[in-house]
PDB file of C-alpha atoms in Angstrom:
ATOM      1  CA  ALA A   1      -6.168  -2.377 -67.587  1.00  0.00           C
ATOM      2  CA  GLN A   2      -3.403  -3.983 -69.557  1.00  0.00           C
ATOM      3  CA  SER A   3      -0.146  -2.250 -70.491  1.00  0.00           C
ATOM      4  CA  VAL A   4       2.831  -3.077 -72.697  1.00  0.00           C
ATOM      5  CA  SER A   5       6.486  -2.144 -72.298  1.00  0.00           C
ATOM      6  CA  GLN A   6       9.070  -2.299 -75.038  1.00  0.00           C
ATOM      7  CA  HIS A   7      12.509  -1.905 -73.603  1.00  0.00           C
ATOM      8  CA  ASN A   8      14.438  -0.610 -76.561  1.00  0.00           C
ATOM      9  CA  HIS A   9      13.599   2.637 -78.285  1.00  0.00           C
ATOM     10  CA  HIS A  10      16.091   2.269 -81.131  1.00  0.00           C
ATOM     11  CA  VAL A  11      18.160  -0.747 -82.114  1.00  0.00           C
ATOM     12  CA  ILE A  12      20.909  -0.563 -84.719  1.00  0.00           C
ATOM     13  CA  LEU A  13      22.268  -3.784 -86.207  1.00  0.00           C
ATOM     14  CA  SER A  14      24.436  -4.849 -89.083  1.00  0.00           C
ATOM     15  CA  GLU A  15      23.034  -7.177 -91.693  1.00  0.00           C
ATOM     16  CA  ALA A  16      23.158 -10.858 -90.675  1.00  0.00           C
ATOM     17  CA  ALA A  17      23.163  -9.984 -86.979  1.00  0.00           C
ATOM     18  CA  SER A  18      20.615 -11.674 -84.753  1.00  0.00           C
ATOM     19  CA  LEU A  19      17.709  -9.686 -83.393  1.00  0.00           C
ATOM     20  CA  GLU A  20      15.775  -9.839 -80.175  1.00  0.00           C
ATOM     21  CA  LEU A  21      13.274  -7.145 -79.246  1.00  0.00           C
ATOM     22  CA  GLY A  22      11.859  -7.218 -75.763  1.00  0.00           C
ATOM     23  CA  CYS A  23       8.201  -6.926 -74.874  1.00  0.00           C
ATOM     24  CA  ASN A  24       6.606  -7.263 -71.462  1.00  0.00           C
ATOM     25  CA  TYR A  25       2.975  -6.849 -70.622  1.00  0.00           C
ATOM     26  CA  SER A  26       1.009  -6.461 -67.463  1.00  0.00           C
ATOM     27  CA  TYR A  27      -2.394  -8.014 -67.092  1.00  0.00           C
ATOM     28  CA  GLY A  28      -3.628 -10.611 -64.648  1.00  0.00           C
ATOM     29  CA  GLY A  29      -5.803 -12.591 -67.021  1.00  0.00           C
ATOM     30  CA  THR A  30      -5.466 -14.440 -70.291  1.00  0.00           C
ATOM     31  CA  VAL A  31      -4.150 -12.396 -73.177  1.00  0.00           C
ATOM     32  CA  ASN A  32      -3.620 -12.541 -76.893  1.00  0.00           C
ATOM     33  CA  LEU A  33      -0.281 -11.146 -78.046  1.00  0.00           C
ATOM     34  CA  PHE A  34       0.794  -9.548 -81.295  1.00  0.00           C
ATOM     35  CA  TRP A  35       3.765  -8.040 -83.055  1.00  0.00           C
ATOM     36  CA  TYR A  36       3.104  -5.434 -85.730  1.00  0.00           C
ATOM     37  CA  VAL A  37       5.611  -3.849 -88.083  1.00  0.00           C
ATOM     38  CA  GLN A  38       5.501  -0.477 -89.796  1.00  0.00           C
ATOM     39  CA  TYR A  39       7.898  -0.027 -92.693  1.00  0.00           C
ATOM     40  CA  PRO A  40       8.821   3.553 -93.593  1.00  0.00           C
ATOM     41  CA  GLY A  41       5.869   5.255 -95.245  1.00  0.00           C
ATOM     42  CA  GLN A  42       3.625   2.218 -94.930  1.00  0.00           C
ATOM     43  CA  HIS A  43       0.793   1.050 -92.709  1.00  0.00           C
ATOM     44  CA  LEU A  44       0.922  -1.235 -89.697  1.00  0.00           C
ATOM     45  CA  GLN A  45       1.108  -4.907 -90.654  1.00  0.00           C
ATOM     46  CA  LEU A  46       0.720  -8.006 -88.523  1.00  0.00           C
ATOM     47  CA  LEU A  47       3.958  -9.983 -88.148  1.00  0.00           C
ATOM     48  CA  LEU A  48       2.671 -12.720 -85.880  1.00  0.00           C
ATOM     49  CA  LYS A  49       0.214 -13.431 -83.100  1.00  0.00           C
ATOM     50  CA  TYR A  50      -0.187 -15.764 -80.158  1.00  0.00           C
ATOM     51  CA  PHE A  51      -3.566 -16.927 -78.942  1.00  0.00           C
ATOM     52  CA  SER A  52      -2.936 -20.336 -77.375  1.00  0.00           C
ATOM     53  CA  GLY A  53      -0.983 -23.554 -77.821  1.00  0.00           C
ATOM     54  CA  ASP A  54       2.705 -23.673 -78.710  1.00  0.00           C
ATOM     55  CA  PRO A  55       4.301 -20.632 -77.061  1.00  0.00           C
ATOM     56  CA  LEU A  56       6.840 -20.358 -79.866  1.00  0.00           C
ATOM     57  CA  VAL A  57       5.088 -18.612 -82.712  1.00  0.00           C
ATOM     58  CA  LYS A  58       6.443 -18.258 -86.213  1.00  0.00           C
ATOM     59  CA  GLY A  59       5.458 -15.303 -88.341  1.00  0.00           C
ATOM     60  CA  ILE A  60       6.199 -13.853 -91.714  1.00  0.00           C
ATOM     61  CA  LYS A  61       9.641 -12.981 -93.059  1.00  0.00           C
ATOM     62  CA  GLY A  62      11.496 -15.333 -90.705  1.00  0.00           C
ATOM     63  CA  PHE A  63      10.355 -13.700 -87.482  1.00  0.00           C
ATOM     64  CA  GLU A  64       9.349 -15.659 -84.413  1.00  0.00           C
ATOM     65  CA  ALA A  65       8.289 -14.819 -80.888  1.00  0.00           C
ATOM     66  CA  GLU A  66       8.156 -16.760 -77.671  1.00  0.00           C
ATOM     67  CA  PHE A  67       5.473 -16.320 -75.052  1.00  0.00           C
ATOM     68  CA  ILE A  68       6.832 -16.889 -71.555  1.00  0.00           C
ATOM     69  CA  LYS A  69       3.852 -16.675 -69.258  1.00  0.00           C
ATOM     70  CA  SER A  70       5.877 -16.629 -66.032  1.00  0.00           C
ATOM     71  CA  LYS A  71       7.796 -13.606 -67.248  1.00  0.00           C
ATOM     72  CA  PHE A  72       4.838 -11.865 -68.909  1.00  0.00           C
ATOM     73  CA  SER A  73       7.035 -11.589 -71.969  1.00  0.00           C
ATOM     74  CA  PHE A  74       6.634 -11.979 -75.717  1.00  0.00           C
ATOM     75  CA  ASN A  75      10.022 -11.224 -77.259  1.00  0.00           C
ATOM     76  CA  LEU A  76      10.483 -11.001 -80.998  1.00  0.00           C
ATOM     77  CA  ARG A  77      13.454 -12.729 -82.622  1.00  0.00           C
ATOM     78  CA  LYS A  78      15.052 -13.172 -85.988  1.00  0.00           C
ATOM     79  CA  PRO A  79      18.303 -15.105 -86.451  1.00  0.00           C
ATOM     80  CA  SER A  80      19.689 -12.964 -89.273  1.00  0.00           C
ATOM     81  CA  VAL A  81      18.345  -9.511 -90.130  1.00  0.00           C
ATOM     82  CA  GLN A  82      18.346  -7.896 -93.538  1.00  0.00           C
ATOM     83  CA  TRP A  83      18.432  -4.258 -94.569  1.00  0.00           C
ATOM     84  CA  SER A  84      14.770  -4.604 -95.584  1.00  0.00           C
ATOM     85  CA  ASP A  85      13.859  -5.296 -91.947  1.00  0.00           C
ATOM     86  CA  THR A  86      14.469  -1.630 -91.165  1.00  0.00           C
ATOM     87  CA  ALA A  87      11.147  -0.559 -89.652  1.00  0.00           C
ATOM     88  CA  GLU A  88       9.366   0.194 -86.418  1.00  0.00           C
ATOM     89  CA  TYR A  89       8.116  -2.807 -84.452  1.00  0.00           C
ATOM     90  CA  PHE A  90       5.164  -2.690 -82.087  1.00  0.00           C
ATOM     91  CA  CYS A  91       4.174  -5.242 -79.505  1.00  0.00           C
ATOM     92  CA  ALA A  92       0.468  -5.321 -78.626  1.00  0.00           C
ATOM     93  CA  VAL A  93      -1.784  -7.163 -76.224  1.00  0.00           C
ATOM     94  CA  LYS A  94      -5.494  -7.812 -76.079  1.00  0.00           C
ATOM     95  CA  ARG A  95      -7.576  -9.321 -73.340  1.00  0.00           C
ATOM     96  CA  SER A  96      -8.582 -12.752 -74.450  1.00  0.00           C
ATOM     97  CA  GLY A  97     -12.173 -13.614 -75.162  1.00  0.00           C
ATOM     98  CA  ALA A  98     -15.361 -12.058 -76.404  1.00  0.00           C
ATOM     99  CA  GLY A  99     -16.280  -8.479 -75.710  1.00  0.00           C
ATOM    100  CA  SER A 100     -12.782  -7.076 -75.898  1.00  0.00           C
ATOM    101  CA  TYR A 101     -11.805  -5.475 -79.138  1.00  0.00           C
ATOM    102  CA  GLN A 102      -9.015  -3.141 -78.246  1.00  0.00           C
ATOM    103  CA  LEU A 103      -5.331  -3.694 -78.765  1.00  0.00           C
ATOM    104  CA  THR A 104      -2.980  -2.035 -76.315  1.00  0.00           C
ATOM    105  CA  PHE A 105       0.305  -1.156 -77.984  1.00  0.00           C
ATOM    106  CA  GLY A 106       3.815  -0.622 -76.710  1.00  0.00           C
ATOM    107  CA  LYS A 107       5.695   2.528 -77.687  1.00  0.00           C
ATOM    108  CA  GLY A 108       7.503   0.737 -80.470  1.00  0.00           C
ATOM    109  CA  THR A 109      11.119  -0.095 -81.226  1.00  0.00           C
ATOM    110  CA  LYS A 110      12.788   1.409 -84.232  1.00  0.00           C
ATOM    111  CA  LEU A 111      15.133  -1.041 -85.939  1.00  0.00           C
ATOM    112  CA  SER A 112      17.820   0.240 -88.268  1.00  0.00           C
ATOM    113  CA  VAL A 113      19.769  -2.382 -90.198  1.00  0.00           C
ATOM    114  CA  ILE A 114      23.045  -1.224 -91.680  1.00  0.00           C
ATOM    115  CA  PRO A 115      24.100  -2.918 -94.929  1.00  0.00           C
TER     116      PRO A 115
ATOM    117  CA  GLU B   1      -3.424  -8.126-100.383  1.00  0.00           C
ATOM    118  CA  PRO B   2      -6.572  -6.026 -99.793  1.00  0.00           C
ATOM    119  CA  GLU B   3      -6.092  -2.610 -98.253  1.00  0.00           C
ATOM    120  CA  VAL B   4      -7.855  -0.206 -95.962  1.00  0.00           C
ATOM    121  CA  THR B   5      -7.903   3.250 -97.530  1.00  0.00           C
ATOM    122  CA  GLN B   6      -7.853   6.493 -95.558  1.00  0.00           C
ATOM    123  CA  THR B   7      -8.405  10.007 -96.811  1.00  0.00           C
ATOM    124  CA  PRO B   8      -7.004  12.577 -96.602  1.00  0.00           C
ATOM    125  CA  SER B   9      -3.443  11.592 -95.776  1.00  0.00           C
ATOM    126  CA  HIS B  10      -2.903  14.934 -94.040  1.00  0.00           C
ATOM    127  CA  GLN B  11      -5.483  17.361 -92.699  1.00  0.00           C
ATOM    128  CA  VAL B  12      -4.830  20.754 -91.165  1.00  0.00           C
ATOM    129  CA  THR B  13      -7.556  22.496 -89.207  1.00  0.00           C
ATOM    130  CA  GLN B  14      -8.069  25.379 -86.827  1.00  0.00           C
ATOM    131  CA  MET B  15      -8.800  24.728 -83.171  1.00  0.00           C
ATOM    132  CA  GLY B  16     -12.544  24.506 -82.570  1.00  0.00           C
ATOM    133  CA  GLN B  17     -13.361  23.347 -86.075  1.00  0.00           C
ATOM    134  CA  GLU B  18     -15.045  20.070 -86.886  1.00  0.00           C
ATOM    135  CA  VAL B  19     -13.151  17.457 -88.882  1.00  0.00           C
ATOM    136  CA  ILE B  20     -14.232  14.227 -90.489  1.00  0.00           C
ATOM    137  CA  LEU B  21     -11.666  11.548 -91.183  1.00  0.00           C
ATOM    138  CA  ARG B  22     -12.670   9.009 -93.780  1.00  0.00           C
ATOM    139  CA  CYS B  23     -11.882   5.353 -94.144  1.00  0.00           C
ATOM    140  CA  VAL B  24     -12.867   2.691 -96.626  1.00  0.00           C
ATOM    141  CA  PRO B  25     -12.474  -0.687 -94.909  1.00  0.00           C
ATOM    142  CA  ILE B  26     -11.925  -3.911 -96.792  1.00  0.00           C
ATOM    143  CA  SER B  27     -15.165  -4.747 -98.517  1.00  0.00           C
ATOM    144  CA  ASN B  28     -16.214  -7.964 -96.759  1.00  0.00           C
ATOM    145  CA  HIS B  29     -15.065  -6.885 -93.298  1.00  0.00           C
ATOM    146  CA  LEU B  30     -17.587  -6.397 -90.531  1.00  0.00           C
ATOM    147  CA  TYR B  31     -15.562  -4.929 -87.650  1.00  0.00           C
ATOM    148  CA  PHE B  32     -14.082  -1.464 -87.776  1.00  0.00           C
ATOM    149  CA  TYR B  33     -11.701   0.407 -85.508  1.00  0.00           C
ATOM    150  CA  TRP B  34     -10.023   3.754 -84.980  1.00  0.00           C
ATOM    151  CA  TYR B  35      -6.655   4.131 -83.320  1.00  0.00           C
ATOM    152  CA  ARG B  36      -4.461   7.184 -82.962  1.00  0.00           C
ATOM    153  CA  GLN B  37      -0.798   7.913 -82.298  1.00  0.00           C
ATOM    154  CA  ILE B  38       0.318  11.221 -80.895  1.00  0.00           C
ATOM    155  CA  LEU B  39       3.870  11.998 -81.989  1.00  0.00           C
ATOM    156  CA  GLY B  40       6.346  10.122 -79.810  1.00  0.00           C
ATOM    157  CA  GLN B  41       3.662   8.227 -77.938  1.00  0.00           C
ATOM    158  CA  LYS B  42       1.959   4.854 -78.172  1.00  0.00           C
ATOM    159  CA  VAL B  43      -0.683   3.830 -80.659  1.00  0.00           C
ATOM    160  CA  GLU B  44      -3.915   4.149 -78.654  1.00  0.00           C
ATOM    161  CA  PHE B  45      -7.270   2.488 -79.163  1.00  0.00           C
ATOM    162  CA  LEU B  46     -10.206   4.839 -79.668  1.00  0.00           C
ATOM    163  CA  VAL B  47     -13.226   2.800 -80.669  1.00  0.00           C
ATOM    164  CA  SER B  48     -14.510  -0.385 -82.270  1.00  0.00           C
ATOM    165  CA  PHE B  49     -17.701  -0.615 -84.321  1.00  0.00           C
ATOM    166  CA  TYR B  50     -19.824  -3.553 -85.383  1.00  0.00           C
ATOM    167  CA  ASN B  51     -23.342  -3.954 -86.662  1.00  0.00           C
ATOM    168  CA  ASN B  52     -23.847  -0.203 -86.819  1.00  0.00           C
ATOM    169  CA  GLU B  53     -23.014   0.448 -83.224  1.00  0.00           C
ATOM    170  CA  ILE B  54     -20.034   1.040 -80.998  1.00  0.00           C
ATOM    171  CA  SER B  55     -18.742  -2.197 -79.464  1.00  0.00           C
ATOM    172  CA  GLU B  56     -16.102  -0.734 -77.219  1.00  0.00           C
ATOM    173  CA  LYS B  57     -14.526   2.665 -76.660  1.00  0.00           C
ATOM    174  CA  SER B  58     -11.646   4.036 -74.655  1.00  0.00           C
ATOM    175  CA  GLU B  59     -11.544   6.947 -72.242  1.00  0.00           C
ATOM    176  CA  ILE B  60     -10.109   9.092 -75.026  1.00  0.00           C
ATOM    177  CA  PHE B  61     -13.302   8.677 -77.044  1.00  0.00           C
ATOM    178  CA  ASP B  62     -15.350  11.341 -75.292  1.00  0.00           C
ATOM    179  CA  ASP B  63     -18.384  13.289 -76.476  1.00  0.00           C
ATOM    180  CA  GLN B  64     -16.276  15.237 -78.964  1.00  0.00           C
ATOM    181  CA  PHE B  65     -15.828  12.066 -81.001  1.00  0.00           C
ATOM    182  CA  SER B  66     -18.333  10.105 -83.023  1.00  0.00           C
ATOM    183  CA  VAL B  67     -18.198   7.369 -85.635  1.00  0.00           C
ATOM    184  CA  GLU B  68     -20.515   6.530 -88.440  1.00  0.00           C
ATOM    185  CA  ARG B  69     -20.903   4.135 -91.296  1.00  0.00           C
ATOM    186  CA  PRO B  70     -22.996   6.355 -93.558  1.00  0.00           C
ATOM    187  CA  ASP B  71     -23.157   3.888 -96.433  1.00  0.00           C
ATOM    188  CA  GLY B  72     -21.975   0.398 -97.257  1.00  0.00           C
ATOM    189  CA  SER B  73     -18.373   1.347 -97.798  1.00  0.00           C
ATOM    190  CA  ASN B  74     -17.250   4.306 -95.676  1.00  0.00           C
ATOM    191  CA  PHE B  75     -16.419   4.471 -91.989  1.00  0.00           C
ATOM    192  CA  THR B  76     -15.889   7.958 -90.590  1.00  0.00           C
ATOM    193  CA  LEU B  77     -14.495   9.513 -87.436  1.00  0.00           C
ATOM    194  CA  LYS B  78     -15.811  12.961 -86.568  1.00  0.00           C
ATOM    195  CA  ILE B  79     -14.209  15.285 -84.075  1.00  0.00           C
ATOM    196  CA  ARG B  80     -16.750  17.978 -83.270  1.00  0.00           C
ATOM    197  CA  SER B  81     -14.577  20.757 -81.904  1.00  0.00           C
ATOM    198  CA  THR B  82     -10.905  20.024 -82.331  1.00  0.00           C
ATOM    199  CA  LYS B  83      -8.347  20.791 -79.666  1.00  0.00           C
ATOM    200  CA  LEU B  84      -4.595  21.184 -80.018  1.00  0.00           C
ATOM    201  CA  GLU B  85      -4.099  17.868 -78.267  1.00  0.00           C
ATOM    202  CA  ASP B  86      -6.124  16.087 -80.942  1.00  0.00           C
ATOM    203  CA  SER B  87      -3.144  16.468 -83.291  1.00  0.00           C
ATOM    204  CA  ALA B  88      -2.094  12.919 -84.065  1.00  0.00           C
ATOM    205  CA  MET B  89      -1.934  10.235 -86.719  1.00  0.00           C
ATOM    206  CA  TYR B  90      -5.317   8.519 -86.877  1.00  0.00           C
ATOM    207  CA  PHE B  91      -5.413   4.931 -88.084  1.00  0.00           C
ATOM    208  CA  CYS B  92      -8.483   3.110 -89.295  1.00  0.00           C
ATOM    209  CA  ALA B  93      -8.531  -0.687 -89.189  1.00  0.00           C
ATOM    210  CA  SER B  94     -10.928  -3.450 -90.100  1.00  0.00           C
ATOM    211  CA  SER B  95     -11.256  -7.167 -89.566  1.00  0.00           C
ATOM    212  CA  SER B  96     -13.445  -9.824 -91.068  1.00  0.00           C
ATOM    213  CA  ARG B  97     -14.889 -11.638 -88.108  1.00  0.00           C
ATOM    214  CA  GLY B  98     -13.977  -9.651 -85.043  1.00  0.00           C
ATOM    215  CA  PHE B  99     -11.573  -9.553 -82.212  1.00  0.00           C
ATOM    216  CA  ASN B 100      -9.696 -12.756 -82.926  1.00  0.00           C
ATOM    217  CA  GLU B 101      -9.056 -11.952 -86.531  1.00  0.00           C
ATOM    218  CA  LYS B 102      -6.211 -10.092 -88.145  1.00  0.00           C
ATOM    219  CA  LEU B 103      -6.584  -6.337 -88.179  1.00  0.00           C
ATOM    220  CA  PHE B 104      -5.811  -4.598 -91.445  1.00  0.00           C
ATOM    221  CA  PHE B 105      -4.673  -1.022 -90.877  1.00  0.00           C
ATOM    222  CA  GLY B 106      -4.885   1.947 -93.195  1.00  0.00           C
ATOM    223  CA  SER B 107      -1.917   4.233 -93.799  1.00  0.00           C
ATOM    224  CA  GLY B 108      -3.301   6.848 -91.471  1.00  0.00           C
ATOM    225  CA  THR B 109      -4.442  10.468 -91.579  1.00  0.00           C
ATOM    226  CA  GLN B 110      -2.103  12.984 -89.985  1.00  0.00           C
ATOM    227  CA  LEU B 111      -4.319  15.566 -88.266  1.00  0.00           C
ATOM    228  CA  SER B 112      -2.696  18.868 -87.375  1.00  0.00           C
ATOM    229  CA  VAL B 113      -4.741  21.246 -85.199  1.00  0.00           C
ATOM    230  CA  LEU B 114      -3.452  24.814 -85.188  1.00  0.00           C
TER     231      LEU B 114
END
């Protein structure tokens, strides 16, 4: 079975600082990778996803993530964070291909951006 | 953007009681899911549902759990005899064409079992 590790439980940054949130997964086969965000009081929303092709994926709100297959990693980055990026961020993985519907989530990283 | 709606937002029940959590997926979506998050733990997959049957379920989804799409709009999760450890936030999600499509999540139902 696949698993996901997010290294940071809580990250605190000042506005305009650069962000990198770590995500590693374990699974021997081909995977699809996702980052979800949950703003305070709101539902989970998809930030970006990787299925195949260019390992550098761009998502909404200036976020991007890079899939490094050799490191089993899919780190989330943003060059300059804003106060409105304060939220909890979840990395998730799914076995690629038909017949697999479940996402496996990491524990999440809480991001607090200080104005 | 369309939304998945879950009701109630918070449900309190006594141990051993049955609960039904309700979800209204996005209207043209065909795939439906339940996830849960116990406080301080990961969001965990429970079950996926397509074409009026379960497509995939996790080990958590034992005989105490069942899902149903009783009409064209609702998707329900029933827990037959709740246990303390069932206390969690339960998220419903839907997608239009299945596992490769974007999941839209509801805001969740916080279930508290006393």
